[in-house]
C-alpha positions as a printed Julia matrix, in Angstrom:
347×3 Matrix{Float64}:
   0.0    0.0     0.0
   2.82   2.43    0.94
   4.65   1.59   -2.29
   1.45   2.32   -4.24
   1.05   5.72   -2.51
   4.68   6.53   -3.26
   4.12   5.61   -6.92
   1.07   7.9    -7.13
   2.98  10.83   -5.63
   5.88  10.37   -8.05
   3.5   10.03  -11.0
   1.61  13.2   -10.06
   4.87  15.12   -9.55
   6.16  13.9   -12.91
   2.95  15.0   -14.71
   2.91  18.45  -13.09
   6.6   18.94  -13.87
   6.01  17.93  -17.49
   3.1   20.38  -17.88
   5.14  23.19  -16.28
   8.14  22.57  -18.55
   5.78  22.35  -21.53
   4.19  25.69  -20.73
   7.58  27.38  -20.23
   8.83  26.08  -23.58
   5.59  27.16  -25.26
   5.85  30.62  -23.7
   9.33  31.09  -25.12
   8.16  30.0   -28.58
   5.17  32.33  -28.37
   7.35  35.3   -27.35
   9.67  34.62  -30.31
   6.77  34.32  -32.76
   3.43  35.61  -31.33
   1.5   35.06  -34.56
   1.65  31.27  -33.98
  -1.11  31.53  -31.39
  -3.56  32.04  -34.27
  -2.79  28.5   -35.43
  -0.61  26.92  -32.71
  -0.11  23.63  -34.54
   1.79  25.42  -37.31
   4.81  25.94  -35.05
   6.75  22.73  -34.3
   8.33  24.37  -31.23
   4.9   24.94  -29.72
   3.83  21.61  -28.21
   0.27  20.34  -28.21
  -0.37  20.85  -24.49
   1.3   24.25  -24.62
  -0.89  25.33  -27.54
  -4.05  24.28  -25.69
  -2.97  26.02  -22.49
  -2.08  29.22  -24.32
  -5.47  29.3   -26.02
  -7.13  28.71  -22.65
  -5.2   31.56  -20.99
  -5.82  34.06  -23.79
  -9.56  33.27  -23.98
  -9.92  33.47  -20.19
  -8.13  36.83  -19.99
 -10.26  38.19  -22.84
 -13.51  37.06  -21.16
 -12.47  38.49  -17.8
 -11.51  41.88  -19.24
 -14.7   42.11  -21.3
 -16.83  41.19  -18.29
 -15.26  44.03  -16.3
 -15.61  46.56  -19.13
 -19.24  45.68  -19.96
 -20.41  44.34  -16.56
 -21.8   41.41  -18.54
 -21.1   37.95  -17.1
 -22.07  36.07  -20.28
 -18.65  36.43  -21.91
 -17.77  32.79  -21.29
 -21.15  31.78  -22.74
 -20.15  33.36  -26.05
 -17.17  31.06  -26.48
 -18.77  28.0   -24.85
 -19.69  26.42  -28.2
 -16.53  27.57  -30.0
 -13.57  26.53  -27.85
 -14.21  22.77  -27.45
 -14.39  22.15  -31.24
 -11.32  24.37  -31.69
  -9.4   22.44  -29.02
 -10.56  19.22  -30.66
  -9.3   20.17  -34.11
  -5.97  21.39  -32.72
  -5.43  17.92  -31.22
  -6.55  16.19  -34.42
  -4.45  18.35  -36.77
  -1.41  18.03  -34.52
  -1.64  14.22  -34.53
  -2.55  14.07  -38.21
   0.46  16.07  -39.29
   2.83  13.94  -37.24
   1.31  10.49  -37.93
  -0.84  10.82  -41.03
  -4.55  11.6   -41.07
  -5.45   8.12  -42.36
  -4.17   6.67  -39.08
  -6.23   8.89  -36.75
  -9.76   8.54  -38.16
 -11.09   8.16  -34.6
  -9.81  11.64  -33.69
 -11.23  13.04  -36.92
 -14.64  11.54  -36.13
 -14.55  13.04  -32.64
 -13.67  16.47  -34.04
 -16.51  16.27  -36.57
 -19.2   15.46  -33.98
 -17.82  18.13  -31.64
 -18.09  20.61  -34.51
 -21.72  19.59  -35.14
 -22.44  20.17  -31.46
 -20.67  23.55  -31.53
 -22.37  24.73  -34.72
 -25.82  23.9   -33.38
 -25.18  25.61  -30.04
 -23.68  28.67  -31.71
 -26.72  28.96  -33.98
 -29.02  28.74  -30.93
 -27.02  31.44  -29.17
 -27.25  33.71  -32.2
 -31.05  33.21  -32.33
 -31.28  34.32  -28.69
 -29.19  37.46  -29.44
 -26.44  36.12  -27.2
 -23.68  37.84  -29.17
 -25.14  41.34  -28.81
 -23.53  43.66  -26.27
 -26.65  43.6   -24.11
 -27.09  39.84  -24.39
 -26.71  38.28  -20.94
 -28.09  35.01  -19.6
 -30.98  35.67  -17.2
 -29.31  33.45  -14.56
 -26.3   35.77  -14.37
 -28.67  38.7   -13.87
 -30.22  36.73  -11.0
 -26.75  36.1    -9.52
 -25.92  39.81   -9.69
 -29.21  40.68   -8.0
 -28.37  38.22   -5.21
 -24.98  39.87   -4.68
 -26.67  43.27   -4.47
 -29.44  41.96   -2.19
 -26.91  40.52    0.24
 -24.83  43.71   -0.01
 -21.7   41.75   -0.88
 -18.44  43.59   -1.38
 -17.65  44.47   -5.0
 -14.3   42.7    -4.63
 -16.08  39.48   -3.63
 -18.26  39.78   -6.72
 -15.23  40.17   -8.99
 -13.48  37.23   -7.3
 -16.54  35.1    -8.04
 -16.44  36.33  -11.62
 -12.72  35.61  -11.99
 -12.43  32.21  -10.31
 -15.8   30.53  -10.88
 -17.13  32.04  -14.1
 -13.91  32.74  -16.0
 -11.16  30.41  -14.75
 -13.18  27.37  -13.71
 -15.42  27.32  -16.77
 -12.51  28.05  -19.13
 -10.67  25.04  -17.72
 -13.88  23.01  -17.97
 -14.15  23.73  -21.7
 -10.68  22.27  -22.18
 -11.44  19.31  -19.93
 -14.35  18.35  -22.19
 -11.9   17.28  -24.91
  -9.5   15.49  -22.55
 -10.63  12.1   -23.96
  -9.07  13.15  -27.26
  -5.87  14.22  -25.56
  -5.66  10.83  -23.87
  -6.22   9.05  -27.19
  -3.53  11.16  -28.86
  -0.94   9.01  -27.13
  -2.38   5.71  -28.41
  -1.12   3.81  -31.44
  -4.31   2.4   -32.99
  -6.73   5.24  -33.75
  -8.7    3.99  -36.73
 -12.48   3.85  -36.36
 -13.99   0.66  -34.96
 -17.65  -0.51  -34.89
 -17.82   0.65  -31.25
 -16.57   4.09  -32.3
 -19.28   4.35  -34.96
 -21.88   3.38  -32.36
 -20.71   5.99  -29.87
 -20.41   8.73  -32.5
 -23.92   7.92  -33.72
 -25.27   8.05  -30.16
 -23.54  11.43  -29.67
 -25.27  12.82  -32.77
 -28.6   11.36  -31.62
 -28.28  13.24  -28.33
 -27.49  16.44  -30.26
 -30.67  15.87  -32.28
 -32.83  15.28  -29.18
 -31.35  18.39  -27.56
 -32.2   20.36  -30.71
 -35.81  19.12  -30.54
 -36.07  20.15  -26.88
 -34.7   23.63  -27.61
 -37.05  24.0   -30.58
 -40.08  23.0   -28.51
 -39.14  25.51  -25.82
 -38.62  28.32  -28.32
 -41.89  27.59  -30.13
 -43.78  27.65  -26.82
 -42.25  30.97  -25.76
 -42.82  32.45  -29.23
 -46.55  31.59  -29.22
 -46.97  32.69  -25.6
 -45.49  36.15  -26.15
 -47.27  36.51  -29.51
 -50.59  35.93  -27.71
 -49.67  38.46  -25.02
 -48.75  41.08  -27.61
 -52.04  40.58  -29.44
 -54.15  40.59  -26.29
 -55.25  36.95  -26.7
 -56.22  35.29  -23.37
 -53.78  32.56  -22.33
 -55.14  29.07  -21.61
 -53.73  25.76  -20.41
 -49.96  25.56  -20.23
 -49.67  29.01  -21.78
 -51.55  30.39  -18.8
 -49.2   28.54  -16.44
 -46.35  30.26  -18.28
 -43.99  27.36  -18.91
 -43.75  24.34  -21.22
 -45.06  21.01  -19.87
 -45.63  19.0   -23.04
 -43.42  17.3   -25.63
 -40.1   16.19  -24.17
 -40.78  18.39  -21.15
 -43.6   16.05  -20.12
 -41.05  13.34  -19.31
 -38.43  15.4   -17.46
 -38.07  19.08  -16.63
 -34.69  19.56  -18.33
 -34.36  17.25  -21.36
 -31.82  19.56  -23.0
 -29.6   19.46  -19.88
 -29.81  15.66  -19.85
 -28.66  15.42  -23.47
 -25.92  18.01  -23.01
 -24.39  16.11  -20.1
 -24.84  12.65  -21.62
 -23.22  13.5   -24.94
 -19.96  14.44  -23.2
 -20.02  11.17  -21.25
 -20.42   9.44  -24.62
 -17.51  11.51  -25.94
 -15.46  10.27  -22.99
 -16.54   6.73  -23.79
 -14.42   6.94  -26.94
 -11.31   6.85  -24.72
 -12.75   4.45  -22.15
 -13.17   1.72  -24.79
  -9.42   1.89  -25.51
  -7.63   2.84  -22.28
 -10.27   2.24  -19.6
 -11.62   4.73  -17.06
  -9.1    7.54  -16.64
  -8.93  11.19  -15.6
 -10.21  12.03  -19.09
 -13.78  11.77  -17.75
 -13.23  14.65  -15.32
 -14.7   17.11  -17.85
 -18.0   15.24  -18.18
 -18.19  14.88  -14.39
 -17.59  18.59  -13.78
 -20.13  19.52  -16.45
 -22.75  17.36  -14.7
 -21.92  19.09  -11.41
 -22.14  22.54  -12.99
 -25.47  21.79  -14.66
 -26.91  20.47  -11.4
 -26.18  23.81   -9.76
 -27.44  25.72  -12.79
 -30.66  23.72  -12.72
 -31.28  24.71   -9.08
 -30.9   28.41   -9.93
 -33.14  28.02  -12.99
 -35.86  26.4   -10.92
 -35.65  29.0    -8.16
 -36.31  31.67  -10.78
 -39.15  29.63  -12.34
 -40.83  29.14   -8.95
 -40.79  32.9    -8.41
 -42.27  33.65  -11.83
 -44.81  30.82  -12.16
 -47.01  29.74   -9.21
 -47.84  26.39  -10.9
 -44.19  25.42  -11.31
 -44.0   23.75   -7.88
 -46.78  21.37   -8.94
 -44.8   20.62  -12.08
 -41.75  19.9    -9.9
 -43.77  17.51   -7.76
 -45.05  15.49  -10.71
 -42.29  15.53  -13.33
 -38.7   14.41  -12.55
 -35.83  16.81  -13.09
 -33.43  14.7   -15.16
 -34.34  11.01  -15.3
 -37.43  10.71  -17.57
 -40.65   9.22  -16.23
 -40.43   5.8   -17.89
 -44.1    4.95  -17.27
 -45.34   8.04  -19.11
 -42.83   7.43  -21.9
 -43.97   3.82  -22.34
 -47.67   4.73  -22.42
 -47.04   7.51  -24.95
 -45.24   5.09  -27.26
 -47.94   2.42  -27.03
 -50.83   4.8   -27.6
 -51.54   8.0   -29.46
 -53.44   9.34  -26.42
 -51.95  12.05  -24.22
 -50.99  11.13  -20.68
 -50.25  13.31  -17.7
 -48.94  12.67  -14.19
 -51.39  13.58  -11.43
 -50.43  15.11   -8.1
 -50.42  11.67   -6.45
 -47.96  10.41   -9.12
 -50.53   8.3   -10.96
 -50.88   8.2   -14.72
 -54.09   9.55  -16.21
 -55.18   9.77  -19.84
 -55.99  13.23  -21.1
 -59.0   13.2   -23.43
 -58.84  15.39  -26.53
């Protein structure tokens, strides 16, 4: 046991030393030729880990400075869908140039699905005016109100912004593609039937997440259109929030898909090297979304009196299998009553 602990300490020290030396070497290369940061893989002196770390540092500093200048905490949200695909392609191009792209088809497949995810999320963010100067996620506005309500020191607010929003989430975006970094050191990286299955499942989760987002947007569009035209709201529109479609089975189907697809992404490395630290990104994302979900629901409970009933009858993440099964077997609509029993809703 003592020998095993000694081995772990030496291994951790070796890894930290390697990363430090890598970053120092990358810093020197960057100082000598700053333009390489635009495409880090083009400079052979700039190692793969160094390139990723430099991109992380520059994006984090940019987000932090912009958040201070604009007092808008959504800066990290604007690069959320951009950085992981960029990190992914840097890893893939780096390995492809050194080993040949025909020998790393697994990494190419991972970069393609990550790009599909990023393109979809970027498009959604554009639709919600997220890239405008005034565009800020309503949850950050809630957080700022809480800081003001509790009369917290401005320094404490900026420390929260720096360490939790900027640094932690910037590191998290890099951790999401750690499975690819782990695979970069493997010899056999051509696509296998298991890889095709996992990549297909990843894309399926992206599709389901897209459907959930579309259903939510359509509901909000029709609700606010009715309010603008003075049309009385009825049913779920009167309640104020969506309770049908995928949202009849769990309260956050888009969160479920978002978290699951990164576990599937991590599965690409698990099938080759087993469970490693590469899954830390998916784990941290699940933790972050759990906290985000609690804030979202606090806001919803304040806005919509009927939301607590919805909480009591519909699970947060794990879908209600009984409702799902009945919906598949019949074209009738089913709802969950307050005593958690299934009842058919007549048309």
